[in-house]
Short mmCIF file of C-alpha atoms in Angstrom, two decimals:
data_model
loop_
_atom_site.label_atom_id
_atom_site.label_comp_id
_atom_site.label_asym_id
_atom_site.label_seq_id
_atom_site.Cartn_x
_atom_site.Cartn_y
_atom_site.Cartn_z
CA UNK A 917 0.00 0.00 0.00
CA UNK A 918 1.11 3.56 -0.63
CA UNK A 919 0.87 5.98 2.23
CA UNK A 920 -0.95 9.16 1.22
CA UNK A 921 1.25 10.95 3.72
CA UNK A 922 4.51 10.09 1.99
CA UNK A 923 6.15 13.17 0.47
CA UNK A 924 8.75 13.51 -2.29
CA UNK A 925 11.11 16.46 -1.95
CA UNK A 926 12.09 18.46 -5.03
CA UNK A 927 14.67 21.14 -5.66
CA UNK A 928 13.15 24.01 -7.65
CA UNK A 929 13.80 24.32 -11.35
CA UNK A 930 11.56 22.93 -14.08
CA UNK A 931 9.17 20.09 -14.30
CA UNK A 932 7.37 18.46 -17.18
CA UNK A 933 4.24 16.36 -17.07
CA UNK A 934 2.18 14.65 -19.66
CA UNK A 935 -1.35 15.64 -20.46
CA UNK A 936 -3.24 12.91 -22.17
CA UNK A 937 -3.62 9.79 -20.07
CA UNK A 938 -6.28 7.39 -18.96
CA UNK A 939 -6.50 8.93 -15.52
CA UNK A 940 -3.89 11.44 -14.64
CA UNK A 941 -2.45 14.14 -12.51
CA UNK A 942 0.20 16.79 -13.11
CA UNK A 943 3.95 16.91 -12.58
CA UNK A 944 6.53 19.66 -12.03
CA UNK A 945 10.14 20.27 -12.88
CA UNK A 946 12.70 21.50 -10.42
CA UNK A 947 15.93 23.09 -11.41
CA UNK A 948 18.93 22.09 -9.45
CA UNK A 949 18.83 19.01 -8.88
CA UNK A 950 15.87 17.93 -10.85
CA UNK A 951 13.36 19.38 -13.25
CA UNK A 952 10.18 17.41 -13.44
CA UNK A 953 8.52 15.87 -16.45
CA UNK A 954 5.33 14.03 -15.97
CA UNK A 955 2.89 12.08 -17.99
CA UNK A 956 -0.72 11.08 -17.87
CA UNK A 957 -1.51 11.86 -14.27
CA UNK A 958 -3.67 14.91 -13.97
CA UNK A 959 -6.65 14.53 -16.32
CA UNK A 960 -9.54 12.18 -15.68
CA UNK A 961 -11.30 12.86 -18.96
CA UNK A 962 -9.44 10.86 -21.64
CA UNK A 963 -10.79 7.36 -21.07
CA UNK A 964 -14.34 8.35 -20.24
CA UNK A 965 -14.92 11.32 -22.55
CA UNK A 966 -12.25 12.22 -25.11
CA UNK A 967 -11.58 8.86 -26.74
CA UNK A 968 -15.25 7.78 -26.82
CA UNK A 969 -16.04 11.16 -28.38
CA UNK A 970 -13.68 10.39 -31.26
CA UNK A 971 -15.25 6.97 -31.84
CA UNK A 972 -18.79 8.29 -31.70
CA UNK A 973 -18.30 11.38 -33.89
CA UNK A 974 -15.45 10.48 -36.27
CA UNK A 975 -17.54 9.71 -39.36
CA UNK A 976 -19.75 12.75 -38.74
CA UNK A 977 -16.68 15.01 -38.40
CA UNK A 978 -15.01 13.70 -41.56
CA UNK A 979 -18.19 14.09 -43.58
CA UNK A 980 -18.57 17.69 -42.44
CA UNK A 981 -14.94 18.70 -43.07
CA UNK A 982 -13.84 16.36 -45.87
CA UNK A 983 -13.19 19.08 -48.45
CA UNK A 984 -11.38 21.42 -46.06
CA UNK A 985 -7.60 21.77 -46.31
CA UNK A 986 -6.98 20.86 -42.69
CA UNK A 987 -8.93 17.62 -43.00
CA UNK A 988 -7.15 16.78 -46.25
CA UNK A 989 -3.82 17.28 -44.48
CA UNK A 990 -4.94 14.99 -41.65
CA UNK A 991 -5.90 12.24 -44.09
CA UNK A 992 -2.64 12.69 -46.00
CA UNK A 993 -0.67 12.24 -42.78
CA UNK A 994 -2.62 9.07 -41.97
CA UNK A 995 -1.81 7.79 -45.46
CA UNK A 996 1.90 8.49 -44.97
CA UNK A 997 1.74 6.57 -41.67
CA UNK A 998 0.32 3.52 -43.45
CA UNK A 999 3.06 3.75 -46.09
CA UNK A 1000 5.74 3.93 -43.39
CA UNK A 1001 4.23 0.98 -41.52
CA UNK A 1002 4.26 -1.10 -44.70
CA UNK A 1003 7.83 -0.10 -45.49
CA UNK A 1004 8.98 -1.10 -42.01
CA UNK A 1005 6.85 -4.28 -42.03
CA UNK A 1006 4.85 -3.10 -39.03
CA UNK A 1007 1.25 -4.10 -38.42
CA UNK A 1008 -1.12 -1.59 -39.96
CA UNK A 1009 -4.63 -1.11 -41.27
CA UNK A 1010 -4.55 -1.98 -44.95
CA UNK A 1011 -6.22 1.06 -46.47
CA UNK A 1012 -4.92 3.48 -49.07
CA UNK A 1013 -6.56 6.52 -47.43
CA UNK A 1014 -6.29 8.49 -50.64
CA UNK A 1015 -8.98 11.15 -50.84
CA UNK A 1016 -8.34 11.81 -54.52
CA UNK A 1017 -8.35 8.11 -55.40
CA UNK A 1018 -12.05 7.64 -54.72
CA UNK A 1019 -15.06 8.89 -56.58
CA UNK A 1020 -17.08 7.37 -53.75
CA UNK A 1021 -16.56 9.87 -50.91
CA UNK A 1022 -18.55 7.75 -48.49
CA UNK A 1023 -16.27 4.76 -49.10
CA UNK A 1024 -13.14 6.89 -48.69
CA UNK A 1025 -14.41 8.27 -45.38
CA UNK A 1026 -15.23 4.76 -44.20
CA UNK A 1027 -11.64 3.68 -44.89
CA UNK A 1028 -10.31 6.57 -42.80
CA UNK A 1029 -12.72 5.69 -40.00
CA UNK A 1030 -11.58 2.05 -40.08
CA UNK A 1031 -7.93 3.11 -39.99
CA UNK A 1032 -8.40 5.50 -37.05
CA UNK A 1033 -10.47 3.02 -35.03
CA UNK A 1034 -7.86 0.33 -35.70
CA UNK A 1035 -5.09 2.59 -34.46
CA UNK A 1036 -7.05 3.48 -31.33
CA UNK A 1037 -7.85 -0.17 -30.60
CA UNK A 1038 -4.15 -0.98 -31.05
CA UNK A 1039 -3.21 1.88 -28.68
CA UNK A 1040 -1.11 3.51 -31.39
CA UNK A 1041 0.37 6.90 -30.52
CA UNK A 1042 1.13 8.05 -34.06
CA UNK A 1043 1.44 11.75 -34.77
CA UNK A 1044 -1.09 11.33 -37.61
CA UNK A 1045 -3.71 9.91 -35.26
CA UNK A 1046 -3.07 12.50 -32.54
CA UNK A 1047 -3.30 15.37 -35.01
CA UNK A 1048 -6.74 14.33 -36.26
CA UNK A 1049 -7.96 13.70 -32.70
CA UNK A 1050 -6.70 17.14 -31.67
CA UNK A 1051 -8.62 18.83 -34.46
CA UNK A 1052 -11.80 16.97 -33.51
CA UNK A 1053 -11.42 17.90 -29.84
CA UNK A 1054 -10.78 21.52 -30.75
CA UNK A 1055 -14.15 21.68 -32.51
CA UNK A 1056 -15.85 19.93 -29.59
CA UNK A 1057 -14.31 22.23 -26.97
CA UNK A 1058 -15.21 25.33 -28.97
CA UNK A 1059 -18.81 24.10 -29.27
CA UNK A 1060 -18.99 23.43 -25.53
CA UNK A 1061 -19.52 19.70 -26.02
CA UNK A 1062 -16.65 18.67 -23.73
CA UNK A 1063 -14.45 20.14 -21.00
CA UNK A 1064 -11.15 19.01 -19.49
CA UNK A 1065 -11.74 17.61 -16.00
CA UNK A 1066 -8.68 17.73 -13.73
CA UNK A 1067 -8.06 16.13 -10.36
CA UNK A 1068 -8.75 18.59 -7.56
CA UNK A 1069 -5.13 18.58 -6.32
CA UNK A 1070 -3.65 19.53 -9.69
CA UNK A 1071 -4.24 23.24 -10.24
CA UNK A 1072 -3.57 24.31 -6.61
CA UNK A 1073 -0.35 22.27 -6.58
CA UNK A 1074 0.91 23.74 -9.84
CA UNK A 1075 0.10 27.26 -8.70
CA UNK A 1076 2.11 26.59 -5.53
CA UNK A 1077 5.04 25.19 -7.50
CA UNK A 1078 5.08 28.22 -9.79
CA UNK A 1079 5.13 30.56 -6.79
CA UNK A 1080 8.11 28.56 -5.50
CA UNK A 1081 10.02 29.19 -8.71
CA UNK A 1082 9.37 26.01 -10.66
CA UNK A 1083 8.88 25.94 -14.41
CA UNK A 1084 6.18 23.54 -15.55
CA UNK A 1085 5.99 21.76 -18.90
CA UNK A 1086 3.76 19.15 -20.51
CA UNK A 1087 4.97 16.12 -22.49
CA UNK A 1088 2.14 14.11 -24.00
CA UNK A 1089 1.32 11.59 -26.67
CA UNK A 1090 -1.45 14.01 -27.52
CA UNK A 1091 -0.53 16.86 -29.84
CA UNK A 1092 0.51 20.24 -28.44
CA UNK A 1093 -2.76 21.60 -29.78
CA UNK A 1094 -4.75 18.94 -27.90
CA UNK A 1095 -2.82 19.72 -24.70
CA UNK A 1096 -3.68 23.40 -24.97
CA UNK A 1097 -7.33 22.55 -25.53
CA UNK A 1098 -7.46 20.41 -22.41
CA UNK A 1099 -6.12 23.17 -20.21
CA UNK A 1100 -7.70 26.03 -22.10
CA UNK A 1101 -11.18 24.54 -21.72
CA UNK A 1102 -10.84 22.83 -18.34
CA UNK A 1103 -13.48 22.77 -15.62
CA UNK A 1104 -11.11 25.14 -13.78
CA UNK A 1105 -11.26 27.57 -16.70
CA UNK A 1106 -8.32 28.56 -18.89
CA UNK A 1107 -5.18 27.56 -16.93
CA UNK A 1108 -2.67 27.63 -19.77
CA UNK A 1109 -0.77 30.40 -18.00
CA UNK A 1110 0.46 27.77 -15.51
CA UNK A 1111 2.74 26.17 -18.10
CA UNK A 1112 6.06 27.20 -19.57
CA UNK A 1113 5.92 24.94 -22.62
CA UNK A 1114 4.57 21.85 -24.33
CA UNK A 1115 6.09 18.76 -26.00
CA UNK A 1116 4.48 15.96 -28.01
CA UNK A 1117 5.61 12.96 -30.05
CA UNK A 1118 7.23 15.23 -32.63
CA UNK A 1119 10.18 15.23 -30.22
CA UNK A 1120 10.07 11.43 -29.91
CA UNK A 1121 7.96 8.77 -28.20
CA UNK A 1122 7.66 8.64 -24.42
CA UNK A 1123 9.25 5.17 -24.20
CA UNK A 1124 12.52 6.28 -25.86
CA UNK A 1125 15.24 7.71 -23.64
CA UNK A 1126 16.44 9.99 -26.45
CA UNK A 1127 13.15 11.90 -26.23
CA UNK A 1128 13.99 13.05 -22.71
CA UNK A 1129 17.49 14.05 -23.74
CA UNK A 1130 16.01 16.19 -26.52
CA UNK A 1131 13.53 17.76 -24.12
CA UNK A 1132 16.31 18.65 -21.69
CA UNK A 1133 18.24 20.24 -24.55
CA UNK A 1134 15.16 22.21 -25.60
CA UNK A 1135 14.61 23.33 -22.01
CA UNK A 1136 18.25 24.34 -21.70
CA UNK A 1137 19.13 22.23 -18.67
CA UNK A 1138 20.83 18.85 -18.04
CA UNK A 1139 18.55 15.79 -17.60
CA UNK A 1140 19.50 15.44 -13.94
CA UNK A 1141 17.83 18.79 -13.25
CA UNK A 1142 14.49 17.43 -14.41
CA UNK A 1143 11.85 15.55 -12.43
CA UNK A 1144 9.46 13.49 -14.54
CA UNK A 1145 6.03 12.43 -13.26
CA UNK A 1146 4.31 9.58 -15.06
CA UNK A 1147 1.86 6.76 -14.45
CA UNK A 1148 3.56 4.39 -16.94
CA UNK A 1149 6.68 2.56 -15.81
CA UNK A 1150 8.00 2.04 -19.37
CA UNK A 1151 8.15 5.80 -19.66
CA UNK A 1152 9.68 6.08 -16.21
CA UNK A 1153 12.45 3.70 -17.25
CA UNK A 1154 13.13 5.60 -20.48
CA UNK A 1155 13.39 8.87 -18.55
CA UNK A 1156 15.64 7.25 -15.93
CA UNK A 1157 17.91 5.86 -18.65
CA UNK A 1158 18.31 9.44 -19.92
CA UNK A 1159 19.42 10.61 -16.47
CA UNK A 1160 16.09 12.20 -15.53
CA UNK A 1161 14.65 11.95 -11.99
CA UNK A 1162 11.35 10.09 -11.85
CA UNK A 1163 8.28 9.73 -9.64
CA UNK A 1164 5.37 7.43 -10.53
CA UNK A 1165 1.87 8.78 -9.92
CA UNK A 1166 -0.69 6.21 -8.76
CA UNK A 1167 -4.33 7.11 -9.39
CA UNK A 1168 -7.49 4.96 -9.21
CA UNK A 1169 -7.90 3.03 -12.45
CA UNK A 1170 -4.23 3.18 -13.45
CA UNK A 1171 -2.31 0.04 -14.31
CA UNK A 1172 -1.24 -2.01 -11.29
CA UNK A 1173 2.46 -1.87 -10.43
CA UNK A 1174 4.57 -4.90 -9.67
CA UNK A 1175 6.24 -5.24 -6.27
CA UNK A 1176 9.58 -4.58 -7.97
CA UNK A 1177 8.25 -1.36 -9.50
CA UNK A 1178 6.78 -0.25 -6.19
CA UNK A 1179 10.10 -0.71 -4.44
CA UNK A 1180 12.16 0.87 -7.23
CA UNK A 1181 10.27 4.12 -7.87
CA UNK A 1182 9.19 7.03 -5.71
CA UNK A 1183 5.39 6.72 -5.63
CA UNK A 1184 2.83 9.46 -5.02
CA UNK A 1185 -0.97 9.44 -5.09
CA UNK A 1186 -1.51 13.20 -5.22
CA UNK A 1187 0.46 16.23 -6.37
CA UNK A 1188 0.24 17.67 -2.88
CA UNK A 1189 2.83 15.06 -1.85
CA UNK A 1190 5.51 16.85 -3.88
CA UNK A 1191 7.38 19.30 -1.72
CA UNK A 1192 9.86 21.84 -3.09
CA UNK A 1193 13.10 22.41 -1.21
CA UNK A 1194 15.68 25.14 -1.81
CA UNK A 1195 15.13 28.10 -4.12
CA UNK A 1196 14.97 28.49 -7.87
#
């Protein structure tokens, strides 16, 4: 069992957390010694609202926007992903996804729907998929159909960290645009001013250690000055291998940790357990 009273001390600097996760909370980054990156631990909305919204409204969205340049670019990117998968002999949905190749628009849209649903069922994190999802969520947020629901400890904790001199970043499998939508249309209002920057899979996947090295370079600090918060141990290991400090966030509904993982990582159940020491 994890004690809710256990606290993890941080030295102020920068921290990065990830936005899109099944059930999540937020992380922070300290400066000297660690900055903090975190993933998938502050939002509760993805599993219950965001992803089902895509499945339920995908065909409707494509039909409404099919001839628009942005939608054409999304479909083109999905097509390039299929071509890359075939070239690298990776599993993929076998569809051409060529808008211009069909006189039957309905059939072409159906192929895109099948491809997207296949990627989601396979838990793919491709940039092509995340871009289309981000554009759909943007329209839904703007129309007031959905809002980003955050855990109650998240916003107060981040505000406290910022007052203590921390810089806060997001690293997510969701696109930067989708991240900004989540926090721009949250139940707490527009809280984008809490964050110093955003990263997505354009910088690399979250299970590759090189991604965290690139993020540190972009942030202008060594990896050991970063603290990364995540709810996925594969990501925690990748960050650790890059020299980044790590804490694993445990929320209801997250994947169960092994005894080895529990003993290896610093575990927290709420952002309020992160205490900043020193000064920025």
